[in-house]
XYZ file of C-alpha atoms in Angstrom:
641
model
C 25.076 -255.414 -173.928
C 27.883 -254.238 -176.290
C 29.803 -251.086 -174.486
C 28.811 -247.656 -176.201
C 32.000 -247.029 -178.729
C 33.032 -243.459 -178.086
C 34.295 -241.211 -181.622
C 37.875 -240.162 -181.124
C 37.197 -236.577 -181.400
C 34.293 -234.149 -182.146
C 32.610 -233.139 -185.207
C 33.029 -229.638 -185.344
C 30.153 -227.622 -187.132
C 29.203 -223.848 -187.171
C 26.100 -223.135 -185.172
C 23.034 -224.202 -187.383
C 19.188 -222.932 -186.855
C 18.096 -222.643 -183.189
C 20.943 -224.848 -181.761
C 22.942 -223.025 -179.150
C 25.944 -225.108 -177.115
C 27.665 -222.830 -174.357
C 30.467 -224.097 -172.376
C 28.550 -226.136 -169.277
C 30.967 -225.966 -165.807
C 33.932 -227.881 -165.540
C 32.983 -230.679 -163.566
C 36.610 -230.732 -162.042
C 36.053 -227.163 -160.502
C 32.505 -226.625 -159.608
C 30.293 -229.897 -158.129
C 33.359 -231.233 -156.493
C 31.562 -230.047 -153.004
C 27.757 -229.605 -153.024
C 26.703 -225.451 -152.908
C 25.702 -224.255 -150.035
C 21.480 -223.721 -149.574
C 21.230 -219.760 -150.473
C 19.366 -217.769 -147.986
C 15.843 -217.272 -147.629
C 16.304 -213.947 -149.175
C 18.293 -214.723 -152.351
C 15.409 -217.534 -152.873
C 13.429 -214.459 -152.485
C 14.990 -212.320 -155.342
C 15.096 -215.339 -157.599
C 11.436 -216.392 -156.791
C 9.819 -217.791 -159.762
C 5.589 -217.081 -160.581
C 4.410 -219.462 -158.112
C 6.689 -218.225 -155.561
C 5.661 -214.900 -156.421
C 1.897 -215.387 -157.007
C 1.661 -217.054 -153.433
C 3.403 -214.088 -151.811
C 0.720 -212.134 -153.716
C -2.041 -214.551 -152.242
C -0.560 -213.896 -149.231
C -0.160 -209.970 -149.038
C -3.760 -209.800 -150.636
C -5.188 -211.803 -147.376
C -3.316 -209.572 -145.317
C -5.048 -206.395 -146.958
C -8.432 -208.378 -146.752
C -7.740 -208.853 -143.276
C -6.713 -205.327 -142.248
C -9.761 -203.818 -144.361
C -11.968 -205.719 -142.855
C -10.834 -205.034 -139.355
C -10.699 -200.998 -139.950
C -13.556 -200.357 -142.110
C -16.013 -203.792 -142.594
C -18.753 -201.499 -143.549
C -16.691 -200.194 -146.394
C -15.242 -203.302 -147.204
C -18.919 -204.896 -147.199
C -20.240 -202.280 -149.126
C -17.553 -202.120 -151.977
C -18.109 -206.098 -152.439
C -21.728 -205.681 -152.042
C -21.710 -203.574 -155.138
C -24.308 -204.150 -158.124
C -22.976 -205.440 -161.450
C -25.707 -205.810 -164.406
C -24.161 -206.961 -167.338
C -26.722 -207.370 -170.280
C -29.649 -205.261 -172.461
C -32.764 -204.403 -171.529
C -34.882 -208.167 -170.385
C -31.768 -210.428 -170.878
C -29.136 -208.541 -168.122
C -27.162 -210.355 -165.623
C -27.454 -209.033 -161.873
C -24.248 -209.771 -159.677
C -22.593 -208.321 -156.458
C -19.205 -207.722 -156.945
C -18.411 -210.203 -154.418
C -20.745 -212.975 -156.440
C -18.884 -212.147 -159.488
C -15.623 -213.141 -158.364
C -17.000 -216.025 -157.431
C -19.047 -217.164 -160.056
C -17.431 -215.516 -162.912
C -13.972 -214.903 -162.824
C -12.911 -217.987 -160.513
C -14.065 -219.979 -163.326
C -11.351 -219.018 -165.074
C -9.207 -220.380 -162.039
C -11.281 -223.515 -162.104
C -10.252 -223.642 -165.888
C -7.000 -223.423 -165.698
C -7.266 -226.574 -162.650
C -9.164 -228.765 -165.380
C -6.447 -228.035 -167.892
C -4.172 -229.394 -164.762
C -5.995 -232.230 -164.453
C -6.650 -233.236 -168.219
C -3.153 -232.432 -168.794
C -1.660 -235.128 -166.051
C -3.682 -237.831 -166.924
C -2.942 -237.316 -170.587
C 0.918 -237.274 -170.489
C 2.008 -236.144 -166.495
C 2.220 -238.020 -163.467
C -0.998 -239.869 -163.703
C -0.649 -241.386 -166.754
C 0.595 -245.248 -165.489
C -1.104 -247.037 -162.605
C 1.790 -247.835 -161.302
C 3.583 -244.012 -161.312
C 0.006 -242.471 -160.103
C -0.972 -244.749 -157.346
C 0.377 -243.720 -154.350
C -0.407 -240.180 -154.797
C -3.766 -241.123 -155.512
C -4.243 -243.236 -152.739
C -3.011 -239.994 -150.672
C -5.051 -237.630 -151.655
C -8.023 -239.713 -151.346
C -7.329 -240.327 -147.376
C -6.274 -236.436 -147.382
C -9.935 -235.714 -148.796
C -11.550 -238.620 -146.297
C -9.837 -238.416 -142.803
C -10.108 -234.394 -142.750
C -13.607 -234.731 -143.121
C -13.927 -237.588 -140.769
C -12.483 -236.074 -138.536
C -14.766 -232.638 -139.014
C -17.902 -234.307 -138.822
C -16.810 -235.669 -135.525
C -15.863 -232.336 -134.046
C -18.527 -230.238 -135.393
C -21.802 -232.710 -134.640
C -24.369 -230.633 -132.639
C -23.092 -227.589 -134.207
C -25.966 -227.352 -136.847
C -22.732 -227.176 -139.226
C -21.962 -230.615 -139.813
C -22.533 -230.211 -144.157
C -19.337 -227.723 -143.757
C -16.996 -230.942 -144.180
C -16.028 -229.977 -147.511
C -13.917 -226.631 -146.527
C -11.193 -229.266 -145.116
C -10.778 -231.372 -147.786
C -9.316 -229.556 -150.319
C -5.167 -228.318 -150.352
C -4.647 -224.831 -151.970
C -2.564 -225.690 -154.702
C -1.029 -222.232 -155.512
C -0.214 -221.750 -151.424
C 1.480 -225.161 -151.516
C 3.766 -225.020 -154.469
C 4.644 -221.571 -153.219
C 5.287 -222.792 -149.679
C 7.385 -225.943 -151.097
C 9.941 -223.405 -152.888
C 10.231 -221.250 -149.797
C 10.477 -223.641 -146.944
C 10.749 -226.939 -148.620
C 13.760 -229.313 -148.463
C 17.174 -228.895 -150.669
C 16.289 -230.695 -154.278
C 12.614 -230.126 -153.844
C 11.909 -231.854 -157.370
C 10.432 -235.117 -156.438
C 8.688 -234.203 -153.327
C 6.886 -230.945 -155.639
C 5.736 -233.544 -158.552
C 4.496 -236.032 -155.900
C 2.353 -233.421 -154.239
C 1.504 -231.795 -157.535
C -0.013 -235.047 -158.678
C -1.610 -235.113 -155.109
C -3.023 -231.990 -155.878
C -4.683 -232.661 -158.730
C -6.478 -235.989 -157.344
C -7.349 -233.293 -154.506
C -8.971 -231.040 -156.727
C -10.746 -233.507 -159.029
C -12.237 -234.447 -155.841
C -13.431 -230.745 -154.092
C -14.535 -230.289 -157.055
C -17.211 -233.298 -157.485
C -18.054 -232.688 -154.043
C -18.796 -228.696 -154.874
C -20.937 -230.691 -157.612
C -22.670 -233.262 -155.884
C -23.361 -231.907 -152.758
C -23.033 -228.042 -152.629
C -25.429 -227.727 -155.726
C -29.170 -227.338 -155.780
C -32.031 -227.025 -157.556
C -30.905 -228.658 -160.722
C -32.847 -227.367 -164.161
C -32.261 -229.849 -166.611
C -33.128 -227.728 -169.618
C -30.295 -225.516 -169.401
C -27.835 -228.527 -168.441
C -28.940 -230.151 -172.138
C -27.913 -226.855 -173.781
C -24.596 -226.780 -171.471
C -24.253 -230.836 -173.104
C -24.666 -229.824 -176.279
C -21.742 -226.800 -175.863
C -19.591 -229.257 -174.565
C -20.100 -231.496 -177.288
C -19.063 -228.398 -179.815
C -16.188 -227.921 -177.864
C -15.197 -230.868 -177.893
C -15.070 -231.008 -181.902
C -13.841 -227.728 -182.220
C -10.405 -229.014 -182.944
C -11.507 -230.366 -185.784
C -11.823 -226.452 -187.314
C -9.041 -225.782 -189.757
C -9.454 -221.852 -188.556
C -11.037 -220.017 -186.125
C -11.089 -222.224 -183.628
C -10.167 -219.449 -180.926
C -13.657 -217.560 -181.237
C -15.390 -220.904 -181.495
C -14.042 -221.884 -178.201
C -14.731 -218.782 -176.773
C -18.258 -217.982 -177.665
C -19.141 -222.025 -176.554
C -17.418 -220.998 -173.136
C -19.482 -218.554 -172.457
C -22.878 -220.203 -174.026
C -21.836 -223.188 -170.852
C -21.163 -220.583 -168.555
C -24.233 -219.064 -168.556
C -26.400 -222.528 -169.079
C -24.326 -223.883 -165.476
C -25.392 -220.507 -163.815
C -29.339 -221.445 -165.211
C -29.186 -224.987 -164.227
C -27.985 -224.483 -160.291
C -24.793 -225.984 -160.861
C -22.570 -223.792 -159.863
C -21.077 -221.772 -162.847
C -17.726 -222.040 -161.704
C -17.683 -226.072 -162.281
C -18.335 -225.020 -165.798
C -14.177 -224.090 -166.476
C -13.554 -227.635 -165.073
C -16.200 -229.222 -167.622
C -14.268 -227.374 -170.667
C -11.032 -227.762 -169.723
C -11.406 -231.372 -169.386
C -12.617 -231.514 -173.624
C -9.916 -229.456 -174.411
C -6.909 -231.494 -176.550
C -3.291 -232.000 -175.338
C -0.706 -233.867 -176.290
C 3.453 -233.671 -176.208
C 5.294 -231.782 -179.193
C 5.048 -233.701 -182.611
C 8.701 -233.738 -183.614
C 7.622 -232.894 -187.555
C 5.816 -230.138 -186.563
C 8.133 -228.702 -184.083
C 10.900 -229.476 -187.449
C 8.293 -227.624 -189.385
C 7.782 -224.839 -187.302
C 11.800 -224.221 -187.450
C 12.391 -225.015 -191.286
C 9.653 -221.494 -191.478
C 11.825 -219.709 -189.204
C 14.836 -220.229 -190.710
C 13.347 -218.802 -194.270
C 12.191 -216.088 -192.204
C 15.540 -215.607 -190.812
C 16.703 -215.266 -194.595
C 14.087 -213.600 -195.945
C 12.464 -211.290 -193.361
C 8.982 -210.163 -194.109
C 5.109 -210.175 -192.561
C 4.293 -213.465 -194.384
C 6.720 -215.495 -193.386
C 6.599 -214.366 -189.733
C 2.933 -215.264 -189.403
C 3.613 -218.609 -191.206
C 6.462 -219.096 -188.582
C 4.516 -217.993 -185.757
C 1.583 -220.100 -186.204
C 3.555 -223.114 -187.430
C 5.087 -222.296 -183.448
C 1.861 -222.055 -181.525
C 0.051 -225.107 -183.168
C 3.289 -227.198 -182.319
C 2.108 -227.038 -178.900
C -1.072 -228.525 -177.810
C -4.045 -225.860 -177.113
C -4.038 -226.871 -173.186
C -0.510 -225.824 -172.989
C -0.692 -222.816 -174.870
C -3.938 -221.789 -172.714
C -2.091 -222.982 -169.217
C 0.872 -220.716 -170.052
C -1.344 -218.279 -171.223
C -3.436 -218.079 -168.482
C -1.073 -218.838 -165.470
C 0.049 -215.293 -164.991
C -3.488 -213.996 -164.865
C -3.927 -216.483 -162.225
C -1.184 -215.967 -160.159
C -0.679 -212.315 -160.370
C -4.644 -211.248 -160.554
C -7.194 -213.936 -160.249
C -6.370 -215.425 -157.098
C -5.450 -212.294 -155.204
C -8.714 -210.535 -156.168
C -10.268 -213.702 -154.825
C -8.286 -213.352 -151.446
C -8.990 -209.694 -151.409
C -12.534 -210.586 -151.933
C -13.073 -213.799 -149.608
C -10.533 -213.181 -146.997
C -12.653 -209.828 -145.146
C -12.515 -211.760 -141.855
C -13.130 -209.853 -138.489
C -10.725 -210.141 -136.056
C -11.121 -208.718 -132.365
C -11.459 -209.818 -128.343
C -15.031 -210.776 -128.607
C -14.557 -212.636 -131.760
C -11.297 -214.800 -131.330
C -13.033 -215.678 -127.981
C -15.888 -217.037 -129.793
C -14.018 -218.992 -132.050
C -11.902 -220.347 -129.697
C -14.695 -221.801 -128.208
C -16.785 -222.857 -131.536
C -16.639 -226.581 -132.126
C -16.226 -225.014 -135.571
C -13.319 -223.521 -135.770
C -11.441 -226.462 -134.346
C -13.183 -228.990 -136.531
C -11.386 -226.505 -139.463
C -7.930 -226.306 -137.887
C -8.083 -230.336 -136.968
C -9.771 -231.564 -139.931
C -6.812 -229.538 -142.125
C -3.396 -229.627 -139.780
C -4.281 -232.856 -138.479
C -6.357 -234.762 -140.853
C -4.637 -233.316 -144.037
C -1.525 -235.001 -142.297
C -2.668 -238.551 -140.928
C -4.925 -239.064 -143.865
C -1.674 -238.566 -146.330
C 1.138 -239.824 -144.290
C -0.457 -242.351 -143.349
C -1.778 -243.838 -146.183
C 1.798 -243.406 -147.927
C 3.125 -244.829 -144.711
C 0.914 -248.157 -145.534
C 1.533 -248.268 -149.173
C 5.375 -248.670 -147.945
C 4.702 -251.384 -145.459
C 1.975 -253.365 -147.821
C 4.662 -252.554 -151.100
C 2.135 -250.735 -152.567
C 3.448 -248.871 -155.533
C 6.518 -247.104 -154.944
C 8.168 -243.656 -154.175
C 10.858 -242.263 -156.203
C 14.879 -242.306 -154.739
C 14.934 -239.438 -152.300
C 11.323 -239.001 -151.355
C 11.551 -240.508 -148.217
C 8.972 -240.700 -145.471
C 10.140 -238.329 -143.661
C 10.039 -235.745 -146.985
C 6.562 -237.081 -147.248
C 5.761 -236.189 -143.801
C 7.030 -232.722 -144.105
C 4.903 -232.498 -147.394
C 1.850 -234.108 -145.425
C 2.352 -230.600 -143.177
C 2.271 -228.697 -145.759
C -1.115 -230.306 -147.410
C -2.269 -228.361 -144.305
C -2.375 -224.809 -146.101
C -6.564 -224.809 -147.342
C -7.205 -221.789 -148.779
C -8.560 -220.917 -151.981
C -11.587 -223.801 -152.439
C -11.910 -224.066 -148.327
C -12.878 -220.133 -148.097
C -14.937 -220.939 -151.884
C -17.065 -223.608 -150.145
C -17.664 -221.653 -146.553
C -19.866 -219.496 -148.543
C -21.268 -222.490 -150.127
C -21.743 -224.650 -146.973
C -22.599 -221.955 -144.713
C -25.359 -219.281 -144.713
C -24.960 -217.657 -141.158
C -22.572 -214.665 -141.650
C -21.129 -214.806 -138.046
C -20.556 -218.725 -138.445
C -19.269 -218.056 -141.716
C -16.726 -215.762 -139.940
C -15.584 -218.360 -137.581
C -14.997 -220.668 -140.396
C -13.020 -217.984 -141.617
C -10.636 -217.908 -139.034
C -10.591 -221.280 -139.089
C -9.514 -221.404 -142.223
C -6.833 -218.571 -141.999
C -5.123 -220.064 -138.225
C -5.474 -223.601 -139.771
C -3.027 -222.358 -143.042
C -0.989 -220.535 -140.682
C -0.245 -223.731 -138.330
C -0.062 -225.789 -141.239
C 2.756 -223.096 -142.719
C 5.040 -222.911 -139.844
C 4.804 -226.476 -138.679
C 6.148 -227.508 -141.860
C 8.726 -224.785 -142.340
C 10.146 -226.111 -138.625
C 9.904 -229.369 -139.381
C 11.824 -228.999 -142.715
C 14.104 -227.329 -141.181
C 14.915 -229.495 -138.196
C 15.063 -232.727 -141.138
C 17.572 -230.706 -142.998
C 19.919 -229.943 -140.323
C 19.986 -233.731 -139.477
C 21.637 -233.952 -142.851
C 25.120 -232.258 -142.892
C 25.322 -230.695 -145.920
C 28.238 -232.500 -147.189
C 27.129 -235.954 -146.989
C 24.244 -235.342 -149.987
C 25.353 -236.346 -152.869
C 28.145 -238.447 -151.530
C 26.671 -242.100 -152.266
C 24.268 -242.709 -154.909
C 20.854 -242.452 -154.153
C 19.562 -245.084 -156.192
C 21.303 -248.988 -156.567
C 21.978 -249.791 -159.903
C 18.930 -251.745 -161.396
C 19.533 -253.952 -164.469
C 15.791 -253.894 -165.489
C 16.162 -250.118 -165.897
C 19.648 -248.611 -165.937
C 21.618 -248.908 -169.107
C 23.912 -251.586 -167.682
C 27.440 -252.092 -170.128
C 29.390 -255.197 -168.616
C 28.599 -258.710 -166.582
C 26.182 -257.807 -163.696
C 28.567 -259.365 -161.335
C 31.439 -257.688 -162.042
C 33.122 -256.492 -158.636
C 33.414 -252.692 -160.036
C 30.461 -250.579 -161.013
C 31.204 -247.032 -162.419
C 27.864 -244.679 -163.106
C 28.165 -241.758 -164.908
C 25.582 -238.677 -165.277
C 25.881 -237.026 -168.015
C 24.735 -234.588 -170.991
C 24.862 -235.445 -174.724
C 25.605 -231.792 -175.384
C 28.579 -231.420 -172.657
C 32.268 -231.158 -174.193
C 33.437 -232.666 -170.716
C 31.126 -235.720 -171.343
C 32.439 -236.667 -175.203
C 36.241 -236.284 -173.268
C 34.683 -238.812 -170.719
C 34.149 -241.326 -173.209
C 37.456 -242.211 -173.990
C 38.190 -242.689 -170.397
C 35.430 -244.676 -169.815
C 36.162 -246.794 -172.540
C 39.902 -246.937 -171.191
C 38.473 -248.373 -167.921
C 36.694 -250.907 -170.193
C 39.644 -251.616 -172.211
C 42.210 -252.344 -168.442
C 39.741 -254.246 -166.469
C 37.667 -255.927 -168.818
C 34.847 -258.460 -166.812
C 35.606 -256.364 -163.859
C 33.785 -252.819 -164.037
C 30.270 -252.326 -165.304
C 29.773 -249.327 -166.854
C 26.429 -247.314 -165.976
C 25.020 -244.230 -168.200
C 22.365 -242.249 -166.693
C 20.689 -238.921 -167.651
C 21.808 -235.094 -166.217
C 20.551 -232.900 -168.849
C 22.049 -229.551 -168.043
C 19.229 -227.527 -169.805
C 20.410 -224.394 -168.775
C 23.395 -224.486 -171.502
C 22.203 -226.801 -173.402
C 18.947 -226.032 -174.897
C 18.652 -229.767 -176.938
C 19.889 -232.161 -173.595
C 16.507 -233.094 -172.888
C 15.471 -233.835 -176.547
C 18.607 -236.043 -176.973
C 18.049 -237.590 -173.972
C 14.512 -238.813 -174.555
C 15.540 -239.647 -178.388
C 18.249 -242.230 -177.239
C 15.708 -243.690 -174.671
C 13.652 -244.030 -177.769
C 16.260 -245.661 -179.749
C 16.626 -247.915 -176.475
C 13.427 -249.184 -176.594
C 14.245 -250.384 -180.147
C 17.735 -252.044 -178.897
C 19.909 -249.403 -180.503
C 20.658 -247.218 -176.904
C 24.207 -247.670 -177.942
C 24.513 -246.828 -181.188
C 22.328 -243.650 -180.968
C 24.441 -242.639 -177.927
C 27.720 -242.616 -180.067
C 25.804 -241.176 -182.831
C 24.699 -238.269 -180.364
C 28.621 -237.625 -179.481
C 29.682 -237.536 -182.608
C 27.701 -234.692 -183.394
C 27.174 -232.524 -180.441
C 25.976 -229.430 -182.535
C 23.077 -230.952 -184.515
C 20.583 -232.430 -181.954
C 17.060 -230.887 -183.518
C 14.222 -233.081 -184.075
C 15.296 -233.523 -187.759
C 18.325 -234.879 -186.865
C 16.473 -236.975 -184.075
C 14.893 -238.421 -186.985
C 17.748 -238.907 -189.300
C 19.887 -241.016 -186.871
C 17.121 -242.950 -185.957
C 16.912 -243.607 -189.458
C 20.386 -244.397 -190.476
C 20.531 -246.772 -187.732
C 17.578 -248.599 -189.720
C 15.154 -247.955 -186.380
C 11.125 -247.776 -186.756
C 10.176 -244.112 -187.154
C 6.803 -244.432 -186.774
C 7.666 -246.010 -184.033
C 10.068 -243.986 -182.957
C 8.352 -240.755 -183.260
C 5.651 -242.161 -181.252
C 8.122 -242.963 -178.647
C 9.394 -240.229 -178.733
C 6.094 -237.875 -178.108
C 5.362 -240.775 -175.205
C 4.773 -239.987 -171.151
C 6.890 -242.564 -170.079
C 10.241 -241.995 -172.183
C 9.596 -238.499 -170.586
C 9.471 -239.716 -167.292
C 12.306 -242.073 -167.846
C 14.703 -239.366 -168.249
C 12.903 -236.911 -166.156
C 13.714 -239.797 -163.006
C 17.275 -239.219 -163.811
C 17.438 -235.831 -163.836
C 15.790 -235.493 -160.443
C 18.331 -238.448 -159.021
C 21.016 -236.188 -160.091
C 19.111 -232.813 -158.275
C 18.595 -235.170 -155.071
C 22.602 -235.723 -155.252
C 23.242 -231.172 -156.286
C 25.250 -232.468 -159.434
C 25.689 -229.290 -160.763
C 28.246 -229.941 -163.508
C 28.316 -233.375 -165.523
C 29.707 -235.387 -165.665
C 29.922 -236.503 -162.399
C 30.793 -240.230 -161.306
C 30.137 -242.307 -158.622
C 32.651 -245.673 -158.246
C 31.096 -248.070 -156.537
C 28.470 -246.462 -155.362
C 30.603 -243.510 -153.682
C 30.478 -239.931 -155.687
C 33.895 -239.757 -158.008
C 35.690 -235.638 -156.845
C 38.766 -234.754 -158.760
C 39.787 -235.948 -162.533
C 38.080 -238.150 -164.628
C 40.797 -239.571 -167.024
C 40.943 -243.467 -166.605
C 43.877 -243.688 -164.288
C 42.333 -241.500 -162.148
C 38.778 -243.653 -162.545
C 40.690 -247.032 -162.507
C 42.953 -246.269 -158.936
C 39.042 -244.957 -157.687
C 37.776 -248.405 -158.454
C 40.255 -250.356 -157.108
C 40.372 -247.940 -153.508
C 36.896 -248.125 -153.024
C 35.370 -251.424 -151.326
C 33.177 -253.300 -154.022
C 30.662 -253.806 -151.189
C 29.724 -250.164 -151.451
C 27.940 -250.409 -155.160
C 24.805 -252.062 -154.196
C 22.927 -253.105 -156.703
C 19.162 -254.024 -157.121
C 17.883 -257.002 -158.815
């Protein structure tokens, strides 16, 4: 490959439309030594809403708990309460307690299916290849727990229970990860996350298929047919809002005829409802109308510019970030609040204890959660089974395996499911609850006790991934005894200076150095990084990664999707093609692989280098790069063929 030409100096432009550039840290002062962890309680303050909405969970079990424990006739009586929602013959009779369950967890159960469609349409799952050994994961995680269960529990009279272990509570986890979990959580988080997912797709057949009775098949025809009209409801040029609503509820209420539970009816929606990444004409679109309405403000043009916004993004997103508050901050909690009631005193933890139960709970979730998942991700190593990204190692998995542990949300849903006999159901309870609580703090020791094994200033010190020339964007002869990689930013100042000193380095040891470009968006001051990142990897499956990377430097201010567009066009590339690059899962993932490298490593300012293989501190003209390369041992820049 031809080495990227640098300009010799900026374009300067005044700041045009949405495009904002701030000055991103000097990668001289700040990144030279990795930042400490902050404590527990700064991570606290700064906790984002699933951080937040799991210390809700959390505090609402507590209450639940407490309630329970003081007053269990009041707190039986307030979620034994009537609810009859309807006129005169046609009226809907539901407990309180019923209706949180039936009702407004299917909202919950939506918002999962919108998960699900969502990461096998452009997440994790959408390559064989990234999804497998997640998948093969959770699918032990959802066996071996219940193995194990049945095994515990025969002779109880309880053995159809299996299904509260199977299932990982999703909010509990994510919220666990941020709070206990390792330094540069990222990889480990989307790894589970796409665990999760295969988790849920699978509690949820089960809650299907074997926790349902009595099916009416009338009423699931009618629940077919709304399905179908959701599912061409995007085909509405307006009002598709109330359409999808009033067909929501008309499937609601056929599930809760049919005997399938109601709940599964959010899954069946979600799953027909359209999603897809950003189109970059409509995003362009959407900004050309705000811009007039910058000029010209009035009512007209902000509704045109508005809705020009929202249909940019696909309706699943739009209803996930919609809804995700409501989950976090209300839905789940109420749930807790509601499900949660479990007695606690002498004569009760003594039964437990010794209820068969109880321990096939806590086994089937600490245990199995964690020999079904490790393990299976342990044999998908040895067998070369798919593969795990740089800096998920096993013993990350193993820590994440722990955490798997937490069963909350469907595991309490499907006690009252599984189990009829109140006291039993109360053991399962506790079960439930000391199983979470195990699975909680074993993790958060074990984390803690892999992270102090691993001073804090050796991360980032070698590169966690060996340059590959199938992948990397590789600039000189793959033998050549120098390899300098570079992280950086299309946005960053410091990164257009870097170019001429990488090109220096070129220039003085010719056949000698391979140069190495990866991807360190710095998002947080540079609101286009990630756009320009996945247009050049675009332009790169086209052959032009070169020329659109100049391109990119030479005009660090205009990086919107119409100027996406016209480079790719003045370099004579395929737009169509392009474009449908561009809007693609896997140039997504290709730069969101990079950006997590450089999170595993805490490069904090860009760019940051690493000569052979060792992590570049100090200046970054080409003397300074060139004495680096010569110092450091060739041996240490492994690459991988």
């Amino acid at each position: 490959m031809n080495a990227p030409q640098p300009p010799t100096t900026p374009a300067q432009h005044p700041d045009f439309g949405l495009t904002v550039i701030t000055r991103s840290p000097d990668p001289t002062q700040s990144g030279a030594t990795p930042p400490p962890r902050p404590p527990l309680t700064e991570r606290i303050q700064a906790m984002g809403q699933s951080r937040l909405g799991a210390l809700l969970l959390l505090v609402a079990t507590i209450i639940a708990v407490i309630w329970a424990n003081v007053s269990y006739a009041s707190y039986e009586q307030v979620w034994g309460t009537h609810l009859v929602i309807g006129l005169e013959d046609l009226q809907l009779n539901f407990t309180l307690h019923a209706f949180v369950n039936d009702a407004i967890m299917a909202v919950f159960f939506f918002t999962v299916g919108l998960e699900v469609r969502r990461e096998f349409a452009i997440g994790e799952l959408t390559t064989w290849s990234r999804a497998m050994v997640p998948v093969a994961a959770a699918i032990a995680g959802l066996a071996v727990p219940a193995l194990l269960y049945v095994i515990i529990a025969t002779g109880t009279g309880a053995e159809e229970a299996w299904g509260v272990v199977i299932s990982t509570d999703t909010a509990f986890l994510v919220g666990a990860l941020a709070l206990v979990g390792p330094r540069a959580p990222g990889r480990l988080r989307v790894f589970l996350l796409a665990m999760a997912v295969v988790d849920d797709i699978g509690a949820l057949a089960i809650i299907a298929l074997i926790y349902t009775d009595d099916l009416q098949i009338l009423p699931l025809a009618i629940a077919a047919v709304g399905l179908a009209g959701i599912f061409f409801t995007r085909y509405l040029r307006a009002g598709r809002g109330p359409t999808y609503g009033i067909l929501s509820v008309i499937v609601w209420l056929a599930f809760l005829a049919s005997g399938v539970h109601p709940t599964l009816a959010g899954v069946a929606i979600a799953l027909l409802v359209p999603v897809y990444r950003p189109n970059r004409r409509d995003v362009e679109h959407a900004l050309s109308l705000t811009q007039t309405f910058r000029q010209s403000p009035n009512s007209q043009y902000a509704r045109a510019a508005a809705n020009s916004l929202r249909e940019s993004i696909s309706i699943n997103e739009r209803l996930q970030s919609a809804y995700a508050p409501v989950i976090a901050y209300a839905i789940i909690p109420l749930f807790a609040l509601a499900n949660a009631g479990v007695r606690i005193n002498g004569e009760i933890l003594a039964d437990a204890v010794r209820s068969p139960i109880m321990w096939a709970i806590v086994v089937g979730l600490v245990v199995g959660k964690f020999v079904g998942i490790f393990g299976m991700v342990w044999l998908t190593r040895v067998f070369h089974i798919g593969s795990l990204g740089p800096g998920l190692t096993l013993r990350r998995i193993a820590g994440g395996s722990l955490l798997s542990g937490i069963g909350f949300t469907i595991s309490l849903f499907i006690v009252g499911l599984a189990i009829s006999d109140a006291e039993v159901q109360n053991i399962a309870r506790v079960g439930v609850l000391t199983a979470s609580v195990i699975a909680f703090a074993a993790s958060a020791l074990f984390f803690r006790i892999s992270e102090r094994s691993t001073p804090s200033s050796d991360i980032g010190h070698t590169l966690v991934r060996p340059v590959d020339p199938a992948r990397d964007h590789v600039y000189g002869p793959e033998d050549a005894p120098y390899t300098l990689v570079e992280y950086g930013d299309f946005q960053c100042e410091f990164c257009l200076k870097a170019t001429g000193a990488v090109r220096e380095v070129q220039r003085e040891l010719g056949d000698n150095v391979r140069y190495v470009w990866r991807h360190a968006p710095l998002s947080a001051y540079h609101p286009n990084a990630v756009a320009a990142a996945e247009a050049s990897e675009a332009a790169f499956r086209q052959g032009k990664f070169g020329e659109f990377m100049r391109s990119l430097f030479a005009d660090q201010e205009h990086q919107q999707p119409a100027d996406m567009l016209r480079r790719a066009d003045e370099l004579g590339l395929d737009i169509d093609r392009f474009e449908s690059d561009l809007n693609s899962a896997e140039v997504a993932a290709r730069v969101r692989d990079d950006a997590f490298d450089a999170e595993a490593m805490e490069i904090s300012a860009v760019p940051t280098f690493f000569v052979n293989g060792v992590r570049h501190v100090g200046p970054f003209d080409a003397a300074s790069l060139i004495r680096a390369l010569e110092s450091t041992p060739p041996s240490s820049a492994h690459s991988r063929s």
